[in-house]
Short mmCIF file of N, CA and C in Angstrom, two decimals:
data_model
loop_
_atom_site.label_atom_id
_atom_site.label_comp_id
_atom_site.label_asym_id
_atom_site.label_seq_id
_atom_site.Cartn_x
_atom_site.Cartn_y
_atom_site.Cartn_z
N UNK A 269 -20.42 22.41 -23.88
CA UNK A 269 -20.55 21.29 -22.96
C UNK A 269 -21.25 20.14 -23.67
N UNK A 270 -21.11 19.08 -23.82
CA UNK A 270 -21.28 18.24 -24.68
C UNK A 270 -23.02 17.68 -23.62
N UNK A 271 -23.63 17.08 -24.22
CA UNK A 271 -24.80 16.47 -24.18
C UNK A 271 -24.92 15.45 -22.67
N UNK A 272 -23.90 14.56 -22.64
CA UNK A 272 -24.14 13.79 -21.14
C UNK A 272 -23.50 14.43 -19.91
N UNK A 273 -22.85 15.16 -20.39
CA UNK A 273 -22.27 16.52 -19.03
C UNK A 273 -23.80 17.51 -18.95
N UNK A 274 -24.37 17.74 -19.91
CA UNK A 274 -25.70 18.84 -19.25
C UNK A 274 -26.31 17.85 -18.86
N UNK A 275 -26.69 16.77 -19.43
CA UNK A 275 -27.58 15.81 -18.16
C UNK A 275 -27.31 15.63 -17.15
N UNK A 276 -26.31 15.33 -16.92
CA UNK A 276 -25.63 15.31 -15.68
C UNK A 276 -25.68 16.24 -14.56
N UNK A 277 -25.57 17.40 -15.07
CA UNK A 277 -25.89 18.65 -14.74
C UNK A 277 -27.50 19.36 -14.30
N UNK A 278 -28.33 18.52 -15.20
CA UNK A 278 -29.79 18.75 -15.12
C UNK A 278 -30.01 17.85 -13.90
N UNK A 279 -29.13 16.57 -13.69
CA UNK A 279 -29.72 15.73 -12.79
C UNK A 279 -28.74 16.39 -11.24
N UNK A 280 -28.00 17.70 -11.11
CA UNK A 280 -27.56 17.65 -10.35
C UNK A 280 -26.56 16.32 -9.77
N UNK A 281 -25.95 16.04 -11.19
CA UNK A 281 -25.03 15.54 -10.56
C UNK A 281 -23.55 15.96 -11.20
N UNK A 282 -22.54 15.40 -11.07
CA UNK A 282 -20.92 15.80 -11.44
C UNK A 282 -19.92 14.99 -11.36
N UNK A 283 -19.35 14.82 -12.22
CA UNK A 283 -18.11 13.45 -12.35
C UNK A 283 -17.07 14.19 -11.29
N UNK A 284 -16.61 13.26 -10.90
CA UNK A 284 -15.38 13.48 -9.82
C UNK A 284 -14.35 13.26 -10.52
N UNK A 285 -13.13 13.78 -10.39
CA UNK A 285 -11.94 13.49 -10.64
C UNK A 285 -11.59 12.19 -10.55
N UNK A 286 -10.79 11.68 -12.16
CA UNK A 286 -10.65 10.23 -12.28
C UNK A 286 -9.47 10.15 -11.23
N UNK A 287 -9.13 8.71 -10.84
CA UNK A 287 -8.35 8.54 -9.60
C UNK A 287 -7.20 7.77 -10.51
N UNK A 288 -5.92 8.07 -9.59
CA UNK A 288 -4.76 7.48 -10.53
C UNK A 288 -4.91 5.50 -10.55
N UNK A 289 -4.91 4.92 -11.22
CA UNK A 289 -4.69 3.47 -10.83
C UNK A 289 -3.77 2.94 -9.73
N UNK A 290 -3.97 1.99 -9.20
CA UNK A 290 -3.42 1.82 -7.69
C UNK A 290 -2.74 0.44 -8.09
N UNK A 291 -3.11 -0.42 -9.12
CA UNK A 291 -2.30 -1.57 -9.22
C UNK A 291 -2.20 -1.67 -11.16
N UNK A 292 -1.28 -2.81 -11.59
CA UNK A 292 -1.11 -3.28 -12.48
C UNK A 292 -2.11 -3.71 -13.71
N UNK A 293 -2.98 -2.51 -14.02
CA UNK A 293 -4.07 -2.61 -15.12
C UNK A 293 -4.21 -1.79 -15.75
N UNK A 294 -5.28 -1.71 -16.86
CA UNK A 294 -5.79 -0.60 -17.35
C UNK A 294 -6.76 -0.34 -16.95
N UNK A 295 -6.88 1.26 -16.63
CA UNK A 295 -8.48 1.71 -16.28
C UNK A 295 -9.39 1.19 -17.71
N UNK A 296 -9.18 1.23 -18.59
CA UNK A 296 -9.93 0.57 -19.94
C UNK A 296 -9.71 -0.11 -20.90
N UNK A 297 -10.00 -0.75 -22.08
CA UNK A 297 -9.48 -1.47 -22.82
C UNK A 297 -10.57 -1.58 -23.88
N UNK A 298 -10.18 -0.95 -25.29
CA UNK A 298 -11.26 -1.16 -26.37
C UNK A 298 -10.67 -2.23 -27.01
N UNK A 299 -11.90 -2.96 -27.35
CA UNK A 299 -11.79 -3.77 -28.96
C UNK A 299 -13.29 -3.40 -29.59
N UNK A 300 -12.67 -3.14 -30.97
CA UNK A 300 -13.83 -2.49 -31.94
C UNK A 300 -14.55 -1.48 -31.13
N UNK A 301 -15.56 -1.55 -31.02
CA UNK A 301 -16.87 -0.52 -30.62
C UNK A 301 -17.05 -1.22 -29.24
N UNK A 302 -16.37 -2.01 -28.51
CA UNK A 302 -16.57 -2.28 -27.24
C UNK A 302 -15.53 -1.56 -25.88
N UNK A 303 -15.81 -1.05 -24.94
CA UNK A 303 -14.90 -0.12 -24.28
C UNK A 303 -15.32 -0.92 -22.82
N UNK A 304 -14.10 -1.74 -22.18
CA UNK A 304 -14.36 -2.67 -21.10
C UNK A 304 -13.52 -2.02 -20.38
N UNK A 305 -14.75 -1.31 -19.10
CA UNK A 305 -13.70 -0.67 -17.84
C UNK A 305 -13.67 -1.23 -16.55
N UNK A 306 -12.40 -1.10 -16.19
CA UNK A 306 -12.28 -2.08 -14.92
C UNK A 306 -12.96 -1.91 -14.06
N UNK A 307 -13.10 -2.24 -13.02
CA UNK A 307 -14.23 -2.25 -11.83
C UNK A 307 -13.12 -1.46 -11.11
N UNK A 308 -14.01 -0.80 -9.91
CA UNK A 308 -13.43 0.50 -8.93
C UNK A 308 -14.38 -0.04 -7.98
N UNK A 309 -14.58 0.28 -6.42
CA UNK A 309 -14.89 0.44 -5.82
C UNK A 309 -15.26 1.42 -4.97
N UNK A 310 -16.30 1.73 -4.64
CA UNK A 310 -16.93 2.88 -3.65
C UNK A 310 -16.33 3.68 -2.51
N UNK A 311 -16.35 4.66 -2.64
CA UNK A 311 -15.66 5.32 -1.36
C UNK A 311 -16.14 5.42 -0.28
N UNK A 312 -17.76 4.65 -0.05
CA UNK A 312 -18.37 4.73 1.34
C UNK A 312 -17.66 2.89 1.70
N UNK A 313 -17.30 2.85 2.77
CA UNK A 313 -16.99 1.70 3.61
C UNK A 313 -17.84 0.84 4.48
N UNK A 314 -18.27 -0.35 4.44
CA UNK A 314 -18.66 -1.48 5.29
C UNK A 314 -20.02 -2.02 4.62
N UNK A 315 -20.49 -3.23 5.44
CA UNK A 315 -21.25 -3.81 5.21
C UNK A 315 -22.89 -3.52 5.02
N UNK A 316 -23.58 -3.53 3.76
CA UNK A 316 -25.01 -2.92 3.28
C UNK A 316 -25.58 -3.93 4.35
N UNK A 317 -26.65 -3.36 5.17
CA UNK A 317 -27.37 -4.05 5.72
C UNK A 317 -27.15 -4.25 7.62
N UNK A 318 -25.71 -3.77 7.30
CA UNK A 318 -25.41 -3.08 8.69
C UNK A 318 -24.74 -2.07 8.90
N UNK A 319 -24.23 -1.33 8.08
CA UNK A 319 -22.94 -0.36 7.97
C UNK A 319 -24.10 0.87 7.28
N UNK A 320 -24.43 0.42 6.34
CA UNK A 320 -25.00 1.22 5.12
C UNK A 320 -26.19 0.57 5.16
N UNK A 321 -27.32 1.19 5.11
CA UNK A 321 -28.76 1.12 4.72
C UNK A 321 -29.05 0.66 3.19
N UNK A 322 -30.29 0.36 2.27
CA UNK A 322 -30.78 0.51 1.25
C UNK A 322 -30.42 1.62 0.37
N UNK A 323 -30.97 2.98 1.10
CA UNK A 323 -30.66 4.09 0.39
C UNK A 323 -29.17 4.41 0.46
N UNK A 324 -28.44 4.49 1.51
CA UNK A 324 -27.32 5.04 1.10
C UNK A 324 -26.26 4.04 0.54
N UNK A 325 -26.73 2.69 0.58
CA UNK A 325 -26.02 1.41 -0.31
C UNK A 325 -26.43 1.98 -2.00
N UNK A 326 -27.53 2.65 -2.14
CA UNK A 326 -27.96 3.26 -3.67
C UNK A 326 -27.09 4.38 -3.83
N UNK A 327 -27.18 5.11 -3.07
CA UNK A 327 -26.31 6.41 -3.56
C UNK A 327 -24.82 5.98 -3.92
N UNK A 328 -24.34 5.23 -2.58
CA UNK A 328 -22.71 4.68 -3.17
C UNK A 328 -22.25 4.14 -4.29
N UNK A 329 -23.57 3.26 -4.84
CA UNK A 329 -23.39 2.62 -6.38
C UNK A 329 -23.69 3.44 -7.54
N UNK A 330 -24.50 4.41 -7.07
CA UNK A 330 -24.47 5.89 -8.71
C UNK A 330 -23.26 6.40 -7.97
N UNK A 331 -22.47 6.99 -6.96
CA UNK A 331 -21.55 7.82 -7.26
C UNK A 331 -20.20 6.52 -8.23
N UNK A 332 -20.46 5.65 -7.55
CA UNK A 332 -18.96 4.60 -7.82
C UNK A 332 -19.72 4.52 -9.89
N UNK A 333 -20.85 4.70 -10.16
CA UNK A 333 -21.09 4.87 -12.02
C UNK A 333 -20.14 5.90 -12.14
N UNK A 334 -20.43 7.13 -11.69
CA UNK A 334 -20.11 7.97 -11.75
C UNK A 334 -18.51 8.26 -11.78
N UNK A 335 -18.10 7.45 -10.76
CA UNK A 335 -16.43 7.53 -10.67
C UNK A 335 -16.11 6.75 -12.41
N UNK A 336 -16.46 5.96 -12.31
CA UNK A 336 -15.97 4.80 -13.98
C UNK A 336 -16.62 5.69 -14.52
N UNK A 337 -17.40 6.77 -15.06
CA UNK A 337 -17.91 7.91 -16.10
C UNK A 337 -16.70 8.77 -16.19
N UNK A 338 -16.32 9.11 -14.83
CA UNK A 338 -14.70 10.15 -15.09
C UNK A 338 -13.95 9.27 -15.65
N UNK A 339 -13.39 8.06 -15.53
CA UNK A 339 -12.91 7.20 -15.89
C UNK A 339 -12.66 7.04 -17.22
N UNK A 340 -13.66 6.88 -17.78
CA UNK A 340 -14.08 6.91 -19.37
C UNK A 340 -13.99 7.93 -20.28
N UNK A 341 -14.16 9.08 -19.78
CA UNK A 341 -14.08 10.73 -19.90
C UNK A 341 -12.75 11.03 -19.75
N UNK A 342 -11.81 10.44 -18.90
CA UNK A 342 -10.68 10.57 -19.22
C UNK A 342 -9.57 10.21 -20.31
N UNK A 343 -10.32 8.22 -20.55
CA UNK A 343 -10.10 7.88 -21.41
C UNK A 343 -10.23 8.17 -23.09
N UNK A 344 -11.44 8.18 -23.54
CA UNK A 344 -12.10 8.83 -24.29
C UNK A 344 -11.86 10.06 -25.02
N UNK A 345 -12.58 10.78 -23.43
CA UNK A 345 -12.31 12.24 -24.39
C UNK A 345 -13.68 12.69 -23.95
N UNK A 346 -14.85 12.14 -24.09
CA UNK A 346 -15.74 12.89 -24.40
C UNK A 346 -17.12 11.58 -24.23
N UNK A 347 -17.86 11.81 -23.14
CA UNK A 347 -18.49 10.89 -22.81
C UNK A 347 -20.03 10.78 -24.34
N UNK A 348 -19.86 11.65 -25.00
CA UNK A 348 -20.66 11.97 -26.07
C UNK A 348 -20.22 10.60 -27.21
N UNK A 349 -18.87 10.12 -27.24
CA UNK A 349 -18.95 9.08 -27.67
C UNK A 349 -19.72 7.74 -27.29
N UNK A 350 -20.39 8.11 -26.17
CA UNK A 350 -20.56 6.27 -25.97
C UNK A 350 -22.02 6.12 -26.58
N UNK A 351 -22.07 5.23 -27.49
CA UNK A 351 -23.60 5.23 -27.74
C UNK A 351 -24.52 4.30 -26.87
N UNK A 352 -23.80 3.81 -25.80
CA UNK A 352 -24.60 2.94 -24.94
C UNK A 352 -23.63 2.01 -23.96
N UNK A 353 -25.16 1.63 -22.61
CA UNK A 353 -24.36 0.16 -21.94
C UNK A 353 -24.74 -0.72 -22.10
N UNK A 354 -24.11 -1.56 -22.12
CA UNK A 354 -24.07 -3.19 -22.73
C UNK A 354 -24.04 -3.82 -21.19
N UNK A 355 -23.42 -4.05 -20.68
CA UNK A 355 -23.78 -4.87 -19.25
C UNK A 355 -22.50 -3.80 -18.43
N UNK A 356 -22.90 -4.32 -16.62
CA UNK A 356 -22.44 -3.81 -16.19
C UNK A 356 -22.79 -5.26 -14.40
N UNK A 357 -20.98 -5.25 -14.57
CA UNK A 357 -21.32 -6.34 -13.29
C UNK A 357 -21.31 -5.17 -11.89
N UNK A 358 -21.75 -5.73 -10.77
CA UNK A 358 -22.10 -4.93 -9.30
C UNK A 358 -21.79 -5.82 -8.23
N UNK A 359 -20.95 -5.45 -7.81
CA UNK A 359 -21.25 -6.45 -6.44
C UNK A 359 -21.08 -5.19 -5.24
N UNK A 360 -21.66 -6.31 -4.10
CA UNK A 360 -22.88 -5.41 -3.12
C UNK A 360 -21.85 -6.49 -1.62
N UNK A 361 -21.03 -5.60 -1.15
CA UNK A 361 -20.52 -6.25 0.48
C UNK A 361 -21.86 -6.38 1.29
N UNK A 362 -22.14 -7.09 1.57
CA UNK A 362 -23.82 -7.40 2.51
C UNK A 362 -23.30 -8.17 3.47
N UNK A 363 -24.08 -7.98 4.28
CA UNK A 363 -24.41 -8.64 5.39
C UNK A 363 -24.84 -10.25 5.57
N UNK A 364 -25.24 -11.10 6.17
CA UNK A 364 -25.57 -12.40 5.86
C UNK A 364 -26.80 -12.57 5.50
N UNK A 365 -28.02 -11.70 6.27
CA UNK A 365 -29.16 -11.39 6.16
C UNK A 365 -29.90 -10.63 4.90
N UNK A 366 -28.74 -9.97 4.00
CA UNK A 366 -29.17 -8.42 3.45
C UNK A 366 -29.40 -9.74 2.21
N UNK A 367 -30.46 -9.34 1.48
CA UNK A 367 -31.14 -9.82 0.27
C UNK A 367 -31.55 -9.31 -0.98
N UNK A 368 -31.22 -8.08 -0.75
CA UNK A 368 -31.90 -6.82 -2.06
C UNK A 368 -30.57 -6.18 -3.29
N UNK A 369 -29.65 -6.77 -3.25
CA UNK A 369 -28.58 -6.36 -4.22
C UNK A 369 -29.02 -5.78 -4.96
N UNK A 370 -30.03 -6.35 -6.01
CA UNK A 370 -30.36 -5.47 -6.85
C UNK A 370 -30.61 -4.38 -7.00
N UNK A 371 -31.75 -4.34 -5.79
CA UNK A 371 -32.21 -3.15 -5.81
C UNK A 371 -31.03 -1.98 -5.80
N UNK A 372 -29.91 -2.08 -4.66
CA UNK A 372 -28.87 -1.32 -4.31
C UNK A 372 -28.24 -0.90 -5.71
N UNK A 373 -28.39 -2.13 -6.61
CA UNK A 373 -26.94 -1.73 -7.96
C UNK A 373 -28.34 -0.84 -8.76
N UNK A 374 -29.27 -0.61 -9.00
CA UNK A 374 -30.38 0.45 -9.29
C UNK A 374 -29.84 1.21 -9.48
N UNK A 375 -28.97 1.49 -8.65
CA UNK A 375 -29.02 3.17 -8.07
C UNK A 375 -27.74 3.86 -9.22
N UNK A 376 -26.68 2.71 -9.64
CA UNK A 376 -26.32 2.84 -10.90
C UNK A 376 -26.82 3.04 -12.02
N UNK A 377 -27.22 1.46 -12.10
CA UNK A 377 -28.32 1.52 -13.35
C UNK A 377 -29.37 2.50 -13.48
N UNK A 378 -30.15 3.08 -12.87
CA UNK A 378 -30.92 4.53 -12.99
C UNK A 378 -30.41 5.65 -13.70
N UNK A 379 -29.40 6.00 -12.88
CA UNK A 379 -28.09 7.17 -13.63
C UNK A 379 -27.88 6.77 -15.47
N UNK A 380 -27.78 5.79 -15.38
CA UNK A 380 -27.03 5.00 -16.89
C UNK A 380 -28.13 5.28 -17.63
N UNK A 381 -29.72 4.79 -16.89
CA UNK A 381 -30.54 5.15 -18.06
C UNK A 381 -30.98 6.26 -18.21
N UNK A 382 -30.71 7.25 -17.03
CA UNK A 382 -31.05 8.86 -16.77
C UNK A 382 -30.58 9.58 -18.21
N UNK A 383 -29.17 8.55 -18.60
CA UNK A 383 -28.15 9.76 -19.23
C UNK A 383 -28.22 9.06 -20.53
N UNK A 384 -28.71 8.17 -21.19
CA UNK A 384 -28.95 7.70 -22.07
C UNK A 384 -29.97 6.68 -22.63
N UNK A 385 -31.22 7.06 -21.91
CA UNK A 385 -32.06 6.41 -22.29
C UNK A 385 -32.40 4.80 -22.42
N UNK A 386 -33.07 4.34 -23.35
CA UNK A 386 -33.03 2.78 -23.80
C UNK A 386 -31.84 2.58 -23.89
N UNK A 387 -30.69 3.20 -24.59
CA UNK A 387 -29.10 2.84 -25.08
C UNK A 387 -28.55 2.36 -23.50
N UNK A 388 -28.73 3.39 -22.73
CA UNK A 388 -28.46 3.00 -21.03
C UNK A 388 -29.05 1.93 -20.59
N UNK A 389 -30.02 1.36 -21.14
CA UNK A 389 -30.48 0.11 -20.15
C UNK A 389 -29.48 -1.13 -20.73
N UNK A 390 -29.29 -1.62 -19.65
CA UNK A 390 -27.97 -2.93 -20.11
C UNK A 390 -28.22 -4.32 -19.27
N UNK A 391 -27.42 -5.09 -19.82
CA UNK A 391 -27.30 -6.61 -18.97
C UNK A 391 -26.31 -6.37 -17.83
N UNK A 392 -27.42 -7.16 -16.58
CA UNK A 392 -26.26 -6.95 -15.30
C UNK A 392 -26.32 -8.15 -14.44
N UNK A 393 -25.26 -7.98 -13.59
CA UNK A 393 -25.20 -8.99 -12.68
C UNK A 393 -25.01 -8.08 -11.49
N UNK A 394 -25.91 -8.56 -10.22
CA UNK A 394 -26.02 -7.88 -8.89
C UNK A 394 -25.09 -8.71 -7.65
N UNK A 395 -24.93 -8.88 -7.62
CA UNK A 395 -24.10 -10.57 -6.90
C UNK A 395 -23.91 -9.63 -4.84
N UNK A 396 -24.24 -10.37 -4.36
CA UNK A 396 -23.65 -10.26 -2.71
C UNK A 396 -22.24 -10.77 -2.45
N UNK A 397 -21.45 -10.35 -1.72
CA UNK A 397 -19.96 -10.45 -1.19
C UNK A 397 -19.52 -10.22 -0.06
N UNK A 398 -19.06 -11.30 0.73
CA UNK A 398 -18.84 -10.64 2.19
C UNK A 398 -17.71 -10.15 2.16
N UNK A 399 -16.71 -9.73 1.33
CA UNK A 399 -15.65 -8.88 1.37
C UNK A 399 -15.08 -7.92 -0.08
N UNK A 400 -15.01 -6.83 0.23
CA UNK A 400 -14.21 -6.00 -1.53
C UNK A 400 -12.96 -5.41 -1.01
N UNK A 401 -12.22 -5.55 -2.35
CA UNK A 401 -10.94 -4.65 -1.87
C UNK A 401 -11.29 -3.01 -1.08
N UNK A 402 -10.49 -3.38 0.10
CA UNK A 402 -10.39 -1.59 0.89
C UNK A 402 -11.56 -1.92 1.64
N UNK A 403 -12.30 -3.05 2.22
CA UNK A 403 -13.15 -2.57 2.74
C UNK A 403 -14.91 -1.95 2.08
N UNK A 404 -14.46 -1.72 0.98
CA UNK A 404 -15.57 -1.00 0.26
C UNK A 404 -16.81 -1.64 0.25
N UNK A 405 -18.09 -0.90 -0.02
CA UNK A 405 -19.43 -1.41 0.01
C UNK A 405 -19.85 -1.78 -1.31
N UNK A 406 -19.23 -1.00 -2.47
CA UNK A 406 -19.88 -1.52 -4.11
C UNK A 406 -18.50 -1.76 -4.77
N UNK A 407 -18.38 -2.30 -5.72
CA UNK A 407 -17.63 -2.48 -6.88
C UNK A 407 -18.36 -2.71 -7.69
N UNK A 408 -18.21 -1.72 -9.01
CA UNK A 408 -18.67 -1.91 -10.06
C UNK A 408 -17.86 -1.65 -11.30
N UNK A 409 -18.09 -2.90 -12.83
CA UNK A 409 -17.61 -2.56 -13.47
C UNK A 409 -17.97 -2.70 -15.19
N UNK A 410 -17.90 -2.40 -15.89
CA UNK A 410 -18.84 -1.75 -17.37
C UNK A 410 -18.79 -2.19 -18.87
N UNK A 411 -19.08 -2.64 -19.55
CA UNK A 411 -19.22 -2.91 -20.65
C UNK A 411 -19.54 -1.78 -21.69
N UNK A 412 -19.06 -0.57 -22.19
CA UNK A 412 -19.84 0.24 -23.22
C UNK A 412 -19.23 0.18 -24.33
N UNK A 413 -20.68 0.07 -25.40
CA UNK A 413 -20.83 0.20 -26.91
C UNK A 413 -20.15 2.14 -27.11
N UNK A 414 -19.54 1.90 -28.30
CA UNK A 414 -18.90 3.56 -28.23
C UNK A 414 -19.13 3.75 -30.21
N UNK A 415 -19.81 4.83 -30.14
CA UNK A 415 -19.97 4.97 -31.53
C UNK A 415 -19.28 4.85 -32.47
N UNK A 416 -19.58 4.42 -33.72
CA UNK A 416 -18.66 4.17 -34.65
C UNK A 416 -17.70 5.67 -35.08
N UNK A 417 -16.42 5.46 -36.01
CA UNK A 417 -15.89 6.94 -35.70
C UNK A 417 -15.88 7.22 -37.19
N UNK A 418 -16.11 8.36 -37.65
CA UNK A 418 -15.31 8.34 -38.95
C UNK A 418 -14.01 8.30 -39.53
N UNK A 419 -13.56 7.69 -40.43
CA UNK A 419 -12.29 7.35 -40.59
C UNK A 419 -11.62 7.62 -42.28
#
């Protein structure tokens, strides 16, 4: 079992099955040592701040990391390649009132640095949205550095 699957595992958590693409993209796209994955959206539905709380607006944004980790793992091969995140944009369906995005996209970013340390801490953008495709509460999407290979 490779190294970010037992963390994963230590943290009680588990990649879900990557999902087939639903429109006209790639789930990923490398140039050089950069691996840019498309944004997905969350499988919990409606508005943070009236639909969804703080905490469970956090949990929806580590599982939706988590979905783009299968993602990558599919792509890839082997999440042991990535030597890090580089940024990672978030947006947060809120309410008119709701003010804490950040905090909510955390709940990603935590996981990221759970499973790789300093290499996991990255540049982000938290942004509010009164609408995501499907209804959804997070969309998030990733920037990772992927180790050099031998050749």
């Amino acid at each position: 079992m490779s190294e970010i699957l037992q963390k994963l595992e230590s943290l009680d958590e588990s990649l879900p099955e990557a999902p087939e693409h639903v429109a006209n993209y790639l789930g990923c796209k490398r140039t050089g040592s950069l691996l840019f994955v498309s944004a997905r959206v969350s499988e919990a539905r409606g508005e943070v701040g009236i639909d969804l709380n703080l905490e469970q607006a956090q949990t929806a944004a580590k599982d939706t990391a988590l979905l783009l980790l299968a993602i990558v793992k599919n792509e890839i091969g082997d999440l042991d390649q990535i030597k890090g995140v580089v940024k990672m944009n978030g947006f947060v369906r809120s309410s008119i009132d709701f003010t804490r995005q950040p905090l909510v996209i955390d709940g990603a970013s935590g996981l990221l640095i759970a499973l790789w340390g300093d290499e996991g801490k990255h540049a982000r953008t938290a942004t509010g949205t009164s609408q995501l495709p499907f209804g959804a509460a997070i969309q998030l999407e990733m920037i990772l550095e992927l180790k050099e290979t031998q050749g």
